[in-house]
Coordinates of C-alpha atoms and ligand atoms in Angstrom, one line a residue:
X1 CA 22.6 -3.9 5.0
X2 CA 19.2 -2.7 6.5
X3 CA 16.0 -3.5 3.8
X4 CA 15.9 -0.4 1.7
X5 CA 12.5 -1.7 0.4
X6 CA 8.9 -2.6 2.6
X7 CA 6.3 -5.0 1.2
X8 CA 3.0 -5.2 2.5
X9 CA 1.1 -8.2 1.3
X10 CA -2.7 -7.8 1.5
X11 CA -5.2 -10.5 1.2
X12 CA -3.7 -14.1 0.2
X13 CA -0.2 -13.0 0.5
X14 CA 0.9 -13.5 4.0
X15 CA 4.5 -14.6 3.5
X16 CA 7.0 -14.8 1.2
X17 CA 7.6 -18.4 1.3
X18 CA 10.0 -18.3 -2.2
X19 CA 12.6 -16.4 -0.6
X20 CA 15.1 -17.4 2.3
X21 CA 14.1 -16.2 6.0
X22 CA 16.3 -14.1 7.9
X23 CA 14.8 -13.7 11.3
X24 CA 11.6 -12.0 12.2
X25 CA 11.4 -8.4 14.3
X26 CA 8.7 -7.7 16.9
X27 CA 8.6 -4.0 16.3
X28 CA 6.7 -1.9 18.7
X29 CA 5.9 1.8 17.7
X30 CA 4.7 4.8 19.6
X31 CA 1.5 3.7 17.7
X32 CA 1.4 0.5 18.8
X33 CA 2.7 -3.0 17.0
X34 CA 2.0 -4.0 13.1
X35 CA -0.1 -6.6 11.9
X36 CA 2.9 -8.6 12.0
X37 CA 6.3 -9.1 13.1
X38 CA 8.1 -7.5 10.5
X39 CA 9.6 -10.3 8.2
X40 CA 13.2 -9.8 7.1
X41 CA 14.0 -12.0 3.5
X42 CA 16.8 -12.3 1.4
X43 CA 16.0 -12.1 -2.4
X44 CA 18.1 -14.8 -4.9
X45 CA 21.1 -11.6 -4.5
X46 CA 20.8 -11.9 -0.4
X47 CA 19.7 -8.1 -0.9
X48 CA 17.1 -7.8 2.2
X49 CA 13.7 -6.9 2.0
X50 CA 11.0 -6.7 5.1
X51 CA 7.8 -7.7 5.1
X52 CA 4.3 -7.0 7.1
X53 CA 1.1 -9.2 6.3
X54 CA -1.3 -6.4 6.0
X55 CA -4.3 -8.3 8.0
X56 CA -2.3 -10.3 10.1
X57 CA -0.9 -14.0 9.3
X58 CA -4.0 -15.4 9.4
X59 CA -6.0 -12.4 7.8
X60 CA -7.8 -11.6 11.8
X61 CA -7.6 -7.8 11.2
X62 CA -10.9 -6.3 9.0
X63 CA -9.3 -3.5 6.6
X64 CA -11.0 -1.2 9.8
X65 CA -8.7 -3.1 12.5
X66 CA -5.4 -2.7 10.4
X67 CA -2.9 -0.5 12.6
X68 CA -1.0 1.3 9.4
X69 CA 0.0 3.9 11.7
X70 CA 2.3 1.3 13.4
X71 CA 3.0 -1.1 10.1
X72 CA 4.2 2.4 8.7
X73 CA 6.0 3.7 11.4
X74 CA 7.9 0.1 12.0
X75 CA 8.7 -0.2 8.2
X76 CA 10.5 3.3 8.6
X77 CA 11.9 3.1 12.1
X78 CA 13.7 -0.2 10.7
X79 CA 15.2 2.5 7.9
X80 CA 13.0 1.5 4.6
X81 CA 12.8 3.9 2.2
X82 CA 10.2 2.8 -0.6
X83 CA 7.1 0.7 0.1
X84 CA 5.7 -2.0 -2.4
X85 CA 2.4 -2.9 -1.3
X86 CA 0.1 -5.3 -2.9
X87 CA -3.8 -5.4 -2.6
X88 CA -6.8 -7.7 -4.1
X89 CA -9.1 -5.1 -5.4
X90 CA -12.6 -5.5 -7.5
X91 CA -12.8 -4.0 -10.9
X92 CA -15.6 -1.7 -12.0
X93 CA -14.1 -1.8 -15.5
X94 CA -15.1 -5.1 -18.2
X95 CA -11.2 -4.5 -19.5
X96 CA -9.7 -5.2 -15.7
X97 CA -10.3 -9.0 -15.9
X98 CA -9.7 -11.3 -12.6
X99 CA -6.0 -12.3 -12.6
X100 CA -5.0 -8.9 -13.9
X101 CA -3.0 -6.7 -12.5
X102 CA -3.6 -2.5 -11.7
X103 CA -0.8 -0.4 -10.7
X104 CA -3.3 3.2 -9.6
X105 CA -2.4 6.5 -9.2
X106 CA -5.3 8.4 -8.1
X107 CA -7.8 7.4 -5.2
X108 CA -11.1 8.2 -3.9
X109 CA -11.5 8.0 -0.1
X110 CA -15.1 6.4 1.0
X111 CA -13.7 5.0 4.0
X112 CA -15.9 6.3 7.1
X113 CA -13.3 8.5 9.3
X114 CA -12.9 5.5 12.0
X115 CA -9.6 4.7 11.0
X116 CA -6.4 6.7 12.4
X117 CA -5.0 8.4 9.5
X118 CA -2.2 10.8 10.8
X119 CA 0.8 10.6 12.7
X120 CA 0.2 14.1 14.1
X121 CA -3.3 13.2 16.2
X122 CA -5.1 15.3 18.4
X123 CA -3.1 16.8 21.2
X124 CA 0.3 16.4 19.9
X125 CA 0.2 20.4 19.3
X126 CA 1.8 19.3 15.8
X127 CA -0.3 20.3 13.2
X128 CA 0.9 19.1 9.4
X129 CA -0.6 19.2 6.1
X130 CA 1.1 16.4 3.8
X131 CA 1.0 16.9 -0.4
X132 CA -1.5 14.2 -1.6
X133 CA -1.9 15.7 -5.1
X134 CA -0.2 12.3 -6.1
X135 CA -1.2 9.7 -3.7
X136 CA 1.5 7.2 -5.0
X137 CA 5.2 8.1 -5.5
X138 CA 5.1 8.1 -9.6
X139 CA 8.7 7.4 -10.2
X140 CA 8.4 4.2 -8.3
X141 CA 5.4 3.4 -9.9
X142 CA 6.8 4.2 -13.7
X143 CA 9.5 1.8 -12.6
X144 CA 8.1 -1.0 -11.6
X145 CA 5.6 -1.2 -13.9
X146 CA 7.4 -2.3 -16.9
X147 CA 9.3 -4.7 -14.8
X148 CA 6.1 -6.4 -13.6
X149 CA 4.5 -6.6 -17.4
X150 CA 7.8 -8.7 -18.1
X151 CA 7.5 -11.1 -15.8
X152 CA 3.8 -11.8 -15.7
X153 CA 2.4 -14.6 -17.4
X154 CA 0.9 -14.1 -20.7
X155 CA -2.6 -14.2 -20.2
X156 CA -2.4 -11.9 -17.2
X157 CA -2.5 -7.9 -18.7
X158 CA -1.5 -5.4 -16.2
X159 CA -3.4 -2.0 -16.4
X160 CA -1.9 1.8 -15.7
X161 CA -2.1 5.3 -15.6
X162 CA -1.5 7.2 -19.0
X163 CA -1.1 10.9 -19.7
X164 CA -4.3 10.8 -20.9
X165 CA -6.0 8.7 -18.1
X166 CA -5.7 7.4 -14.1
X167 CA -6.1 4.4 -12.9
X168 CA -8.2 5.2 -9.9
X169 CA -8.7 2.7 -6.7
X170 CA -12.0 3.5 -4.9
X171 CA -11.1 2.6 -0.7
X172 CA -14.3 1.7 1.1
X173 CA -14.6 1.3 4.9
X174 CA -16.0 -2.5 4.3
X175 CA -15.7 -4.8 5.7
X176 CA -19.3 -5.8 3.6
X177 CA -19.0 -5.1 0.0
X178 CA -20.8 -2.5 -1.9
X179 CA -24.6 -2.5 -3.0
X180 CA -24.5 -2.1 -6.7
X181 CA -25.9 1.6 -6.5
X182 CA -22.4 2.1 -5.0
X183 CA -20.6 -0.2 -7.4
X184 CA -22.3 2.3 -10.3
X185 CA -21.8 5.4 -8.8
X186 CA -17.8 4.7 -7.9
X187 CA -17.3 3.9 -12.2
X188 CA -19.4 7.3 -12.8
X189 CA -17.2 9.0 -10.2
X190 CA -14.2 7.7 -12.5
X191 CA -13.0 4.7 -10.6
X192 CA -11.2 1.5 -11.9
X193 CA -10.6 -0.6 -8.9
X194 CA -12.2 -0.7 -5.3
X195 CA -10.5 -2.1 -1.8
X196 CA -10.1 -1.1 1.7
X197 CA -7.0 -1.0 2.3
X198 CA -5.2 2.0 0.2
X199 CA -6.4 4.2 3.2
X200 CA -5.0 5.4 5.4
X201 CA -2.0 3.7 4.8
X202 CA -0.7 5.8 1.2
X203 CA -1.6 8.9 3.8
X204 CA 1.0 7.3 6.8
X205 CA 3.5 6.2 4.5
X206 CA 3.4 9.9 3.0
X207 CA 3.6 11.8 6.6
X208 CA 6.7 9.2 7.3
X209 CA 8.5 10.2 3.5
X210 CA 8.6 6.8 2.1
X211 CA 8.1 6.6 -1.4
X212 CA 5.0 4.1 -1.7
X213 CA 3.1 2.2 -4.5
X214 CA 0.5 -0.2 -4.7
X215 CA 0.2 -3.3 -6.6
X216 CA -3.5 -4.2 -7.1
X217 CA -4.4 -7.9 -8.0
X218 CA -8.0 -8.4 -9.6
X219 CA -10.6 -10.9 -8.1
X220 CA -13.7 -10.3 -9.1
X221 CA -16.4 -7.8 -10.7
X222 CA -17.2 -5.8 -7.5
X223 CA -21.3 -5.5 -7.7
X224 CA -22.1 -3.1 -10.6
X225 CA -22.7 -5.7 -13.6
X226 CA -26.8 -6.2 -14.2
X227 CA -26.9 -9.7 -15.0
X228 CA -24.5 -11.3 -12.5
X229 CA -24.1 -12.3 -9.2
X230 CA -22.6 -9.8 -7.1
X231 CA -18.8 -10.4 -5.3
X232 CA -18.9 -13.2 -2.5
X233 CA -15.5 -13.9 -0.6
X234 CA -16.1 -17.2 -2.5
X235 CA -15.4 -15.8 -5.4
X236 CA -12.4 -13.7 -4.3
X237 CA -10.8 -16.9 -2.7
X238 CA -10.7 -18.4 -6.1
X239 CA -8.4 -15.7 -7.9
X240 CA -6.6 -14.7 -4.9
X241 CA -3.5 -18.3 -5.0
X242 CA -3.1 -17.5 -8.5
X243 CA -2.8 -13.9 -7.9
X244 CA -0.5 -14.9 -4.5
X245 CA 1.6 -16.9 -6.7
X246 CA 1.9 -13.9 -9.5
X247 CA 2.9 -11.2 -6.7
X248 CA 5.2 -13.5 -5.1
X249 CA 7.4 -13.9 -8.5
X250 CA 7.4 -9.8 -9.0
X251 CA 8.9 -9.7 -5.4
X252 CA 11.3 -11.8 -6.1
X253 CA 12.2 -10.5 -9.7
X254 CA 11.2 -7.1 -9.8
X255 CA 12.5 -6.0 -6.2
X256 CA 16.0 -6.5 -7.0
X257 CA 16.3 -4.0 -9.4
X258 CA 14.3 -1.3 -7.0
X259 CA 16.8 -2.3 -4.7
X260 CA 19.6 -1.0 -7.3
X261 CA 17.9 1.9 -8.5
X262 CA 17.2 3.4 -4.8
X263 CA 20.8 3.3 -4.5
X264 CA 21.8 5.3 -7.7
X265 CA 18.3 7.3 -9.5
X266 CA 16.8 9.8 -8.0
X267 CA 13.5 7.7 -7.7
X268 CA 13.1 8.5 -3.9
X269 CA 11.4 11.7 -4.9
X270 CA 8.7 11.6 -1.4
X271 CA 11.9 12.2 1.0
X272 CA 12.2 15.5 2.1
X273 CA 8.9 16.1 1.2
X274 CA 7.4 16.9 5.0
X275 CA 9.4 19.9 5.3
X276 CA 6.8 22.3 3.3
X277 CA 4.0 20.4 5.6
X278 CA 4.4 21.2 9.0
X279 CA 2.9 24.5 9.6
X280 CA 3.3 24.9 13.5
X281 CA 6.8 26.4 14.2
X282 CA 9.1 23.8 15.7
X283 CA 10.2 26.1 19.2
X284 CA 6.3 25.0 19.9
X285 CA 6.8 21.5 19.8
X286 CA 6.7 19.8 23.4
X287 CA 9.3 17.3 24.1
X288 CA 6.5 14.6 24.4
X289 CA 5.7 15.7 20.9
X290 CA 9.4 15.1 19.5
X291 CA 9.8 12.0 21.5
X292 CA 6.8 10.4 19.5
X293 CA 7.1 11.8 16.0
X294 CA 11.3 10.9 16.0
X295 CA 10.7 7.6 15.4
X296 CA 9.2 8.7 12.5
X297 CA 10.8 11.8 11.1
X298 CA 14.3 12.4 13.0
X299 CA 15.3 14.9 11.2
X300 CA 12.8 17.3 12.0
X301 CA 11.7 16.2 15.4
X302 CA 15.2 15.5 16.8
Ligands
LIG401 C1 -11.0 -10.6 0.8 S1 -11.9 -9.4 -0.1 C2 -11.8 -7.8 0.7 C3 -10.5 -7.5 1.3 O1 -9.5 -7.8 0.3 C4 -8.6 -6.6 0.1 O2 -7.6 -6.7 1.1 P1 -6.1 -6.2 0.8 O3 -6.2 -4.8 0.2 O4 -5.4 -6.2 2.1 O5 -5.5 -7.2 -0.2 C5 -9.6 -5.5 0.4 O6 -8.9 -4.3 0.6 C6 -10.4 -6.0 1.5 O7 -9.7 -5.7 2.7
ADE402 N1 -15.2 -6.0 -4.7 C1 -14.4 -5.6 -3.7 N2 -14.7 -4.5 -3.0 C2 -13.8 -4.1 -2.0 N3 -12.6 -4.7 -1.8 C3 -12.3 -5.8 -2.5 N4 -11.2 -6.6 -2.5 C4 -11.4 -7.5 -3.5 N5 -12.6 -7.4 -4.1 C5 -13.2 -6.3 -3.5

């Protein structure tokens, strides 16, 4: 059976060396080829899942370089339907400790407009507007979380949204790290985490209708506190095998059960969603047009 479920592993996780290989597929996309090949594993049940490595095997992409458009498009093309993506972020908040886990569901986009971040780019003659309201598919989210909290270790808390609250991950262009002006202004602004990787890659894997969360793993205390050394990638290194190690066991115990619930709840609630976003009328598209945005979305670009 094809992998219902995509992971994307971001900084320290660039394979999933607990589960069993299947074979590896060089995908190549209107929009050009992933990070990776795309990594087909069996979990412990021999369900399949696929796998990208976000900057590359050997981390050679910046969060800038990353071709999401394609890493999307190939996760889909190969007929996924949910995305788990996982991401070392820092914390602008005393209570998100190193080691900890963040599942968000709000964002704040400070990345600098370099990055492609629609399927339907200039010229096409397509011109969609995707729902964002909710950046991450919530049902997935609620689902996974409690799974997660089960099978992290005990010193490790894992931090999420509330009806009261977000979770908010800041995305900033990078590749250097903030000043701590920034740092300040981005917990004023209401933020918990910051990365560079959230966008535009929850934007893509909304235009394609996969359902999409992000696992956020903690390394450091981004630049905002007075009395301490700002983040180094020194510092990050040193959380980031423990964290590895963490997100490699909720793969391998927590995907299982998304693999079962895809099949039977009604958690894929991002699917279908494109068809109250494309505004031009479809006797305007160009065959061009169709010929692209198929590999994507069939079903309206047949
Ligand atoms: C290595 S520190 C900065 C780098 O780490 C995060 O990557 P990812 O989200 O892929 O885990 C962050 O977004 C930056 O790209
Ligand atoms: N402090 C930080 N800022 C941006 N991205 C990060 N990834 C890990 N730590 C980060």
């Amino acid at each position: 059976m094809t992998p219902l479920i995509g992971v994307i592993g971001g900084s320290g996780f660039y394979k999933l060396d607990n589960l069993t290989h299947v074979e590896d597929i060089d995908v190549t996309t209107p929009w050009g080829k992933p990070s990776s090949k795309v990594m087909i594993l069996n979990l412990p049940s021999n369900v399949q899942i696929a796998f990208i490595a976000r900057h590359g095997i050997h981390h050679s992409l910046t969060p800038s370089e990353v071709n999401s458009q394609a890493n999307i498009a190939a996760l889909k093309h190969i007929g996924v339907k949910a995305i788990v993506a996982f991401s070392a972020v820092g914390s602008l908040r005393e209570e998100i400790k190193p080691g900890d886990f963040v599942i968000p569901n709000q964002i704040i986009d400070r990345t600098k407009s370099i990055r492609q971040h629609t399927f339907f780019g200039p010229g096409q003659g397509v011109v969609t507007h995707a729902m964002f309201g909710e950046p991450f598919s919530p049902s997935l989210s609620n689902f996974i979380a409690p799974l997660i909290k089960e099978v992290l270790p005990d010193n490790v808390d894992l931090h999420t949204s509330t009806d009261q609250s977000d979770k908010t991950v800041v995305c900033m262009e990078g590749p250097q790290f903030s000043t701590r002006a920034e740092s300040r202004m981005y917990q004023q602004l209401g933020g918990d985490i910051i990365n560079m990787s959230v966008l535009p890659e929850a934007k893509l894997a909304r235009e394609a209708e996969l359902s999409y969360s992000l696992i956020c793993t903690s390394t450091d205390y981004d630049a905002w506190r007075i009395n301490e050394e700002p983040v180094t990638v020194a510092e990050v290194i040193k959380t980031l095998t423990t964290n590895a190690t963490n997100s490699k066991h909720v793969v391998q115990n927590v995907l299982q059960h998304v693999h079962e619930a895809l099949l039977k709840e009604g958690i894929l609630t991002e699917q279908g969603s494109m068809q109250y976003s494309i505004i031009t009328p479809k006797e305007r598209f160009t065959q061009e047009a169709k010929n692209t945005l198929s590999f994507i979305l069939p079903d309206y670009f047949k």
